[in-house]
Short mmCIF file of C-alpha atoms and ligand atoms in Angstrom, two decimals:
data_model
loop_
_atom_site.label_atom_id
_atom_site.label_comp_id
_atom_site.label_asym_id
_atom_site.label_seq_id
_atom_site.Cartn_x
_atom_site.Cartn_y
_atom_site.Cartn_z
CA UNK K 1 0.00 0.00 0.00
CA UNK K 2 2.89 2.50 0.93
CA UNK K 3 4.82 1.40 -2.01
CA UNK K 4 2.04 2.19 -4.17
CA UNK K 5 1.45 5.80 -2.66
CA UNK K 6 5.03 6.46 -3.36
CA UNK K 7 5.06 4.94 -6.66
CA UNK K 8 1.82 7.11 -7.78
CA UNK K 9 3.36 10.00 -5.95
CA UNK K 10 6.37 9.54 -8.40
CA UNK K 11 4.66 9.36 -11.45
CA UNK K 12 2.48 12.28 -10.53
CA UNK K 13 5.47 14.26 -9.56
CA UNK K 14 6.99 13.31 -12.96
CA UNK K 15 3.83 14.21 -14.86
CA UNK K 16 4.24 17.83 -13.00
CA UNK K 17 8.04 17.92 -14.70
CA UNK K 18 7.15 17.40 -18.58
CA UNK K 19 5.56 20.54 -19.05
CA UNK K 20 8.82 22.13 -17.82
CA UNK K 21 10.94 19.64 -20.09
CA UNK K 22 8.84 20.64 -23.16
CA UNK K 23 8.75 24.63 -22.41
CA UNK K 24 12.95 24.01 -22.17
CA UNK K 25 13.10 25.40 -26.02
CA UNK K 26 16.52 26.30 -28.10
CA UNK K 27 16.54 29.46 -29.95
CA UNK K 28 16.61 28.64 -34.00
CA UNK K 29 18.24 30.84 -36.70
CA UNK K 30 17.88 30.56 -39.90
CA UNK K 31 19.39 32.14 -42.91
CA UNK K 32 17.46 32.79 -46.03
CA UNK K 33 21.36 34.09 -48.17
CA UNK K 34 22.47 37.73 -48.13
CA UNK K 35 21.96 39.48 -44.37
CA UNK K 36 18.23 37.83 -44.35
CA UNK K 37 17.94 35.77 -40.86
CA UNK K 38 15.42 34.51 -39.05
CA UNK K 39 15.10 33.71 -35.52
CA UNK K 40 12.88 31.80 -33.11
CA UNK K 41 13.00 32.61 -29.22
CA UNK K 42 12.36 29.43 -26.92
CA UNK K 43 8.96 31.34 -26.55
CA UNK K 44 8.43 30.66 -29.97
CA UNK K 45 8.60 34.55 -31.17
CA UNK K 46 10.23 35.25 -34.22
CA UNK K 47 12.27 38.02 -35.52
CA UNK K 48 13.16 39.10 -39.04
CA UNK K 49 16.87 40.63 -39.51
CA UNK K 50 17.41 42.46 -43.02
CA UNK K 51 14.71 40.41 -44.62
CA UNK K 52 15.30 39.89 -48.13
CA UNK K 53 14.30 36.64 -48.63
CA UNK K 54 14.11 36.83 -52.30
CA UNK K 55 17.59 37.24 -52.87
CA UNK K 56 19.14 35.88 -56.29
CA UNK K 57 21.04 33.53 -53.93
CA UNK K 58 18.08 31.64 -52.52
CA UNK K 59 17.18 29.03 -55.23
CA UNK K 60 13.47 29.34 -52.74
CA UNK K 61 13.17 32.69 -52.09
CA UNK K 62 9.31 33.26 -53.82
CA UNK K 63 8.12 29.97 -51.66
CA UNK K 64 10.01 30.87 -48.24
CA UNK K 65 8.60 34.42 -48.66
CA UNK K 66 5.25 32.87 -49.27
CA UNK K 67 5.59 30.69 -46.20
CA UNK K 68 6.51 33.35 -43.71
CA UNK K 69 3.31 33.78 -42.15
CA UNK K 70 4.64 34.56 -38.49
CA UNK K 71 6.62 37.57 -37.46
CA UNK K 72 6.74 39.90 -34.41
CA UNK K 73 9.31 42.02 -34.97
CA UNK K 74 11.37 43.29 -38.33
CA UNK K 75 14.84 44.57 -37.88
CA UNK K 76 16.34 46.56 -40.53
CA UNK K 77 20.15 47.99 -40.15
CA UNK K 78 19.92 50.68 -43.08
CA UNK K 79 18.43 51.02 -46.18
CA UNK K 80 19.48 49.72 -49.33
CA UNK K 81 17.51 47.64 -51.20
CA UNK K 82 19.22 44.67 -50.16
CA UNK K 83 18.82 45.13 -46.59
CA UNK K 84 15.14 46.38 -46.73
CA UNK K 85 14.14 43.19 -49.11
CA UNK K 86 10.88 42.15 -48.67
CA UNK K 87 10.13 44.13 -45.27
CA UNK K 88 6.83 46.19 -46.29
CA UNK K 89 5.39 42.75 -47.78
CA UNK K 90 5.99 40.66 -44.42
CA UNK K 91 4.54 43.55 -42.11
CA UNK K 92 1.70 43.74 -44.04
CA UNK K 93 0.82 39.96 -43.80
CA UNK K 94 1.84 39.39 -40.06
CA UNK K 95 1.19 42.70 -38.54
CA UNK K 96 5.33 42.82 -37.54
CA UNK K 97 6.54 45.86 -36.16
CA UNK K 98 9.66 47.45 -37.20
CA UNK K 99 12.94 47.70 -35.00
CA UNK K 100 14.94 50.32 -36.65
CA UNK K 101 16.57 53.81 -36.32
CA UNK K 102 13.28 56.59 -36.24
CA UNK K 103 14.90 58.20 -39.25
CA UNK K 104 15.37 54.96 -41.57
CA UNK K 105 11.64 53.92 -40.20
CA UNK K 106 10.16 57.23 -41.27
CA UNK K 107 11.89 56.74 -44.50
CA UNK K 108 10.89 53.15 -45.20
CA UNK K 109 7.21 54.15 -44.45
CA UNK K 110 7.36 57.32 -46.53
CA UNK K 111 9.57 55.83 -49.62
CA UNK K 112 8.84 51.98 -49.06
CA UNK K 113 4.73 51.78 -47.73
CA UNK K 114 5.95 50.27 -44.63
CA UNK K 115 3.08 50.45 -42.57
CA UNK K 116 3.52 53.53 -40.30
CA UNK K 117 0.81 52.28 -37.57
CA UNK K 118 3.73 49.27 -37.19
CA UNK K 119 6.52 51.33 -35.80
CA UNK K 120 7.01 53.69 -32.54
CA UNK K 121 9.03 54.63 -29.91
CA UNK K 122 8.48 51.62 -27.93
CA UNK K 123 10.69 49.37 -31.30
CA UNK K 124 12.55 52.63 -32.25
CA UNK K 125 16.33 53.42 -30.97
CA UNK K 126 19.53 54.84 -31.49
CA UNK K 127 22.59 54.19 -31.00
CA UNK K 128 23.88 53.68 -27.06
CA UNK K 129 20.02 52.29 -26.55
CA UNK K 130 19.12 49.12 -25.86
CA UNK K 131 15.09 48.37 -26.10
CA UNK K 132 13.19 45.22 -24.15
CA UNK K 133 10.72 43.94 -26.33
CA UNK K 134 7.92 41.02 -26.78
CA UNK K 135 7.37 41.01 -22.92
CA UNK K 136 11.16 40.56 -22.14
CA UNK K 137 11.73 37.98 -24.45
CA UNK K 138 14.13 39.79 -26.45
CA UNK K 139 16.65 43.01 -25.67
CA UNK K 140 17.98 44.86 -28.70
CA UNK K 141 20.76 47.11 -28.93
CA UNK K 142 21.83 49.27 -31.69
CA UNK K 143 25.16 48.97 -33.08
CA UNK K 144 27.38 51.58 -34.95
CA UNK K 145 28.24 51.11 -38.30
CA UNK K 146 31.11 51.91 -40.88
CA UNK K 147 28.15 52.03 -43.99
CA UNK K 148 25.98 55.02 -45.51
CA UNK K 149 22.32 54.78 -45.46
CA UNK K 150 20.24 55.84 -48.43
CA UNK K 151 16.87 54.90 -49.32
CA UNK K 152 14.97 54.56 -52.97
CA UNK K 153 10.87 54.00 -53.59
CA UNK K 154 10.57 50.49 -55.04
CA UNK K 155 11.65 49.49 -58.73
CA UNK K 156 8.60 51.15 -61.25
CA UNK K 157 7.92 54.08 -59.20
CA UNK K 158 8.20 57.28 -60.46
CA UNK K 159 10.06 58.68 -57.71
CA UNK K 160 13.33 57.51 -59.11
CA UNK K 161 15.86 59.72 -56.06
CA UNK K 162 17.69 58.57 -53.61
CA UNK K 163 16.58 59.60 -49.79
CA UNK K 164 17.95 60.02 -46.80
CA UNK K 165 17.74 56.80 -44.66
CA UNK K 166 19.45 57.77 -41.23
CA UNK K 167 23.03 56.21 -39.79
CA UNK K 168 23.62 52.43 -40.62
CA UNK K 169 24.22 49.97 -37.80
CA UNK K 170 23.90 46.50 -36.57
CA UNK K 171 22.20 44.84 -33.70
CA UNK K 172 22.85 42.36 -30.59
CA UNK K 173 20.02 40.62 -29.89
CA UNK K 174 20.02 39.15 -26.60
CA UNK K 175 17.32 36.44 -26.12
CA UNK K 176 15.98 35.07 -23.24
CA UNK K 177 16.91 31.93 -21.75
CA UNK K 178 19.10 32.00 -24.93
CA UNK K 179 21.97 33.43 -26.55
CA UNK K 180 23.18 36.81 -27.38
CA UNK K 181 23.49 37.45 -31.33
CA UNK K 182 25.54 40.26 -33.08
CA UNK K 183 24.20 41.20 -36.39
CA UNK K 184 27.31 43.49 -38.11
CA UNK K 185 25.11 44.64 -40.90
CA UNK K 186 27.29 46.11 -43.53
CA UNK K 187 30.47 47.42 -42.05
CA UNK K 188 33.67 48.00 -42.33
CA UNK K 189 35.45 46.62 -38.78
CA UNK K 190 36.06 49.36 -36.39
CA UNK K 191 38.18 49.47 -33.21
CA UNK K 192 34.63 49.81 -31.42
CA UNK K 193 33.31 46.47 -31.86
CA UNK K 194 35.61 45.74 -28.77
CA UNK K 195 33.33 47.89 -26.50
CA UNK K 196 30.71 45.84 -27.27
CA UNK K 197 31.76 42.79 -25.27
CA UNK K 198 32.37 45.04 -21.85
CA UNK K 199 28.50 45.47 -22.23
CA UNK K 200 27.74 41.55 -23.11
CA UNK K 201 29.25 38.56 -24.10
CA UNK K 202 28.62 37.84 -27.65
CA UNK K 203 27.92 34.29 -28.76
CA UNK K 204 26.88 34.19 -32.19
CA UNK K 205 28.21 36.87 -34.48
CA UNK K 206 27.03 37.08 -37.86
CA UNK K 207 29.23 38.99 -39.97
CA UNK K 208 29.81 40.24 -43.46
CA UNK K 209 32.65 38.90 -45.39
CA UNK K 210 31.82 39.10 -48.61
CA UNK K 211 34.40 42.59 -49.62
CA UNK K 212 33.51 45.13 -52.32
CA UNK K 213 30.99 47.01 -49.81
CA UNK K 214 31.54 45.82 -46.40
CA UNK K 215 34.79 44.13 -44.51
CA UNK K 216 36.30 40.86 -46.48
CA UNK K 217 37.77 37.83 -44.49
CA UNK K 218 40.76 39.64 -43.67
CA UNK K 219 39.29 42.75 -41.79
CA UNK K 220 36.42 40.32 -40.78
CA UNK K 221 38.75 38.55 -38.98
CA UNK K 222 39.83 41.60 -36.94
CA UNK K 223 36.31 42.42 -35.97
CA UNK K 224 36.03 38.87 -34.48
CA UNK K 225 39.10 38.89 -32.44
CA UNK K 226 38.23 42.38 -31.33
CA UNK K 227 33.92 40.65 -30.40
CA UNK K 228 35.31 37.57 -29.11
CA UNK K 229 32.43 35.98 -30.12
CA UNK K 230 31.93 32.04 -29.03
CA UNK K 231 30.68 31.41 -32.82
CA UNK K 232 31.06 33.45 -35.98
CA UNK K 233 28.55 32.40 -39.15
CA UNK K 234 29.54 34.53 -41.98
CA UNK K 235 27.07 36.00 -44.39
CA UNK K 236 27.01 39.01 -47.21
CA UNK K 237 28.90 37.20 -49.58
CA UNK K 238 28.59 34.84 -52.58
CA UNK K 239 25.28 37.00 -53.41
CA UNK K 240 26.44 38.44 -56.74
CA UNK K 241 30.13 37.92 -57.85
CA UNK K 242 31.86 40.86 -56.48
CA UNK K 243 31.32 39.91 -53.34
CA UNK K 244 33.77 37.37 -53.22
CA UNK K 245 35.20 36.83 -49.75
CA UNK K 246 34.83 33.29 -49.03
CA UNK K 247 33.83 31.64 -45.35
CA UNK K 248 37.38 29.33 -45.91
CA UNK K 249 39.08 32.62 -46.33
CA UNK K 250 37.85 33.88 -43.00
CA UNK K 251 38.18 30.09 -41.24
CA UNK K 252 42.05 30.03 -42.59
CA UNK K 253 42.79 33.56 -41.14
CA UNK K 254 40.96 32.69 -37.07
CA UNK K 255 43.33 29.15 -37.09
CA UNK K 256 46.36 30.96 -38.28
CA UNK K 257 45.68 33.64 -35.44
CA UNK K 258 44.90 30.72 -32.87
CA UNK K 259 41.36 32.09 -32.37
CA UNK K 260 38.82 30.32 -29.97
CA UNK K 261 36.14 31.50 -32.42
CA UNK K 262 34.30 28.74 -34.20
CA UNK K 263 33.51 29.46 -37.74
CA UNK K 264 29.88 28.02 -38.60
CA UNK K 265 28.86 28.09 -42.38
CA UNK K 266 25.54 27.97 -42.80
CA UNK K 267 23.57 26.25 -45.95
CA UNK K 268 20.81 29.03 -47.49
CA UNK K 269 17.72 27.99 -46.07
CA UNK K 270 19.08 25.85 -43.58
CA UNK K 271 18.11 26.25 -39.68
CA UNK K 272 20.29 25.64 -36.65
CA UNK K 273 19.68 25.65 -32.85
CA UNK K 274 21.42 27.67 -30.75
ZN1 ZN G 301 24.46 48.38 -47.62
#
């Protein structure tokens, strides 16, 4: 009779534990080519970085774009084309709002139909700022950026200038029960990135390698020794032919320098947990 008390007891005290085995989520990143990421807190939220899924290097871009049905918050680090993507289409079908600079927000709702009602001061910073967001689940600080910033209305409008879209930056994205991601944007590496690290460790960096119009492998290799981050995945590159740094290039530099930094590669598309 006792045995069976403590038995059931047990089991009922087990039962109690699954729900906190199953909440117990990773974070998930995923990278569509080009800057374009996606992740998924344990809370199941998901973020947009850069969002241009329909970039020439993803073979799926038209049926990934189609499938993204589920986005609380859009993160943009300046405004080129390539960078803003497919933004203005994704807030309009999930209702995400925008995380950017106010000036590059005004400018993508003015110049790009971003919806305006999706962005305030509560997902608006600047640089130095750091924003909690979703109900804690997320913190998100703005990074400088060695860039420019400019802004055009989509291809067959007639406004064919070239706007003002604020200063370009980056972000680190520190997740709950999860880790803490560094998003360069497009930069050139700057003795700064080493501040960022007395503020929070960085575990996942994702940086641009790619040369012509941000850091190759060479400087990108400087910007991780100066982040010290526990994993670097390298993106901007392999997109169109001039931007040719190569992932290898950046791996070859980090073991010649002894670095502790892993180098992940990522396949377009593919998804990881963090
Ligand atoms: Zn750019």
């Amino acid at each position: 009779m006792m045995l069976r008390k403590i038995r059931n007891s047990l089991l009922l005290a087990l039962l109690l534990c699954l729900p906190l085995v199953a909440v117990a989520a990773n974070t998930e990143l995923t990278w569509y080519g080009h800057a374009a990421f996606k992740i998924t807190t344990p809370a199941g939220k998901v973020l947009l970085i850069d969002p241009w899924i329909t970039n020439p290097a993803n073979k799926n871009g038209k049926e990934d774009l189609a499938r993204l049905d589920k986005a609380d918050l859009i993160l943009v680090t300046h405004g080129h084309f390539d960078h803003v993507g497919n933004s203005t289409e994704i807030a309009k079908k999930t209702g995400a709002k925008l995380v950017t600079t106010f000036d590059l927000g005004k400018a993508m709702a003015t110049y790009g139909g971003y919806p305006k009602e999706q962005m305030g001061y509560d997902t608006q910073g600047n640089f130095g700022g750091e924003l909690t967001l979703l109900d804690g689940e997320v913190k998100i600080a703005f990074i400088p950026a060695i860039h420019s910033s400019t802004i055009m209305a989509p291809e067959g409008s007639a406004d064919k200038d070239i706007h003002d879209g604020g200063n370009p930056g980056g972000f680190l994205i520190t997740v709950k029960n999860g880790p803490a991601i560094y998003h360069t944007g497009d930069t050139d590496v700057f003795s700064d990135m080493a501040l960022i690290r007395q503020f929070h460790k960085v575990d996942v960096m994702l940086a641009a390698i790619g040369g012509h119009f941000t850091m190759g492998p060479q400087r990108a290799a400087e910007a991780v020794k100066l982040v010290d981050p526990g994993m670097v995945i390298p993106m901007h590159f392999g997109t169109f032919p001039i931007l040719d740094g190569t992932p290898n290039a950046l791996e070859k530099i980090l073991t010649d320098h002894h670095s502790r930094t892993k180098v992940k590669t990522m396949a377009i598309g593919a998804s990881i947990k963090l």
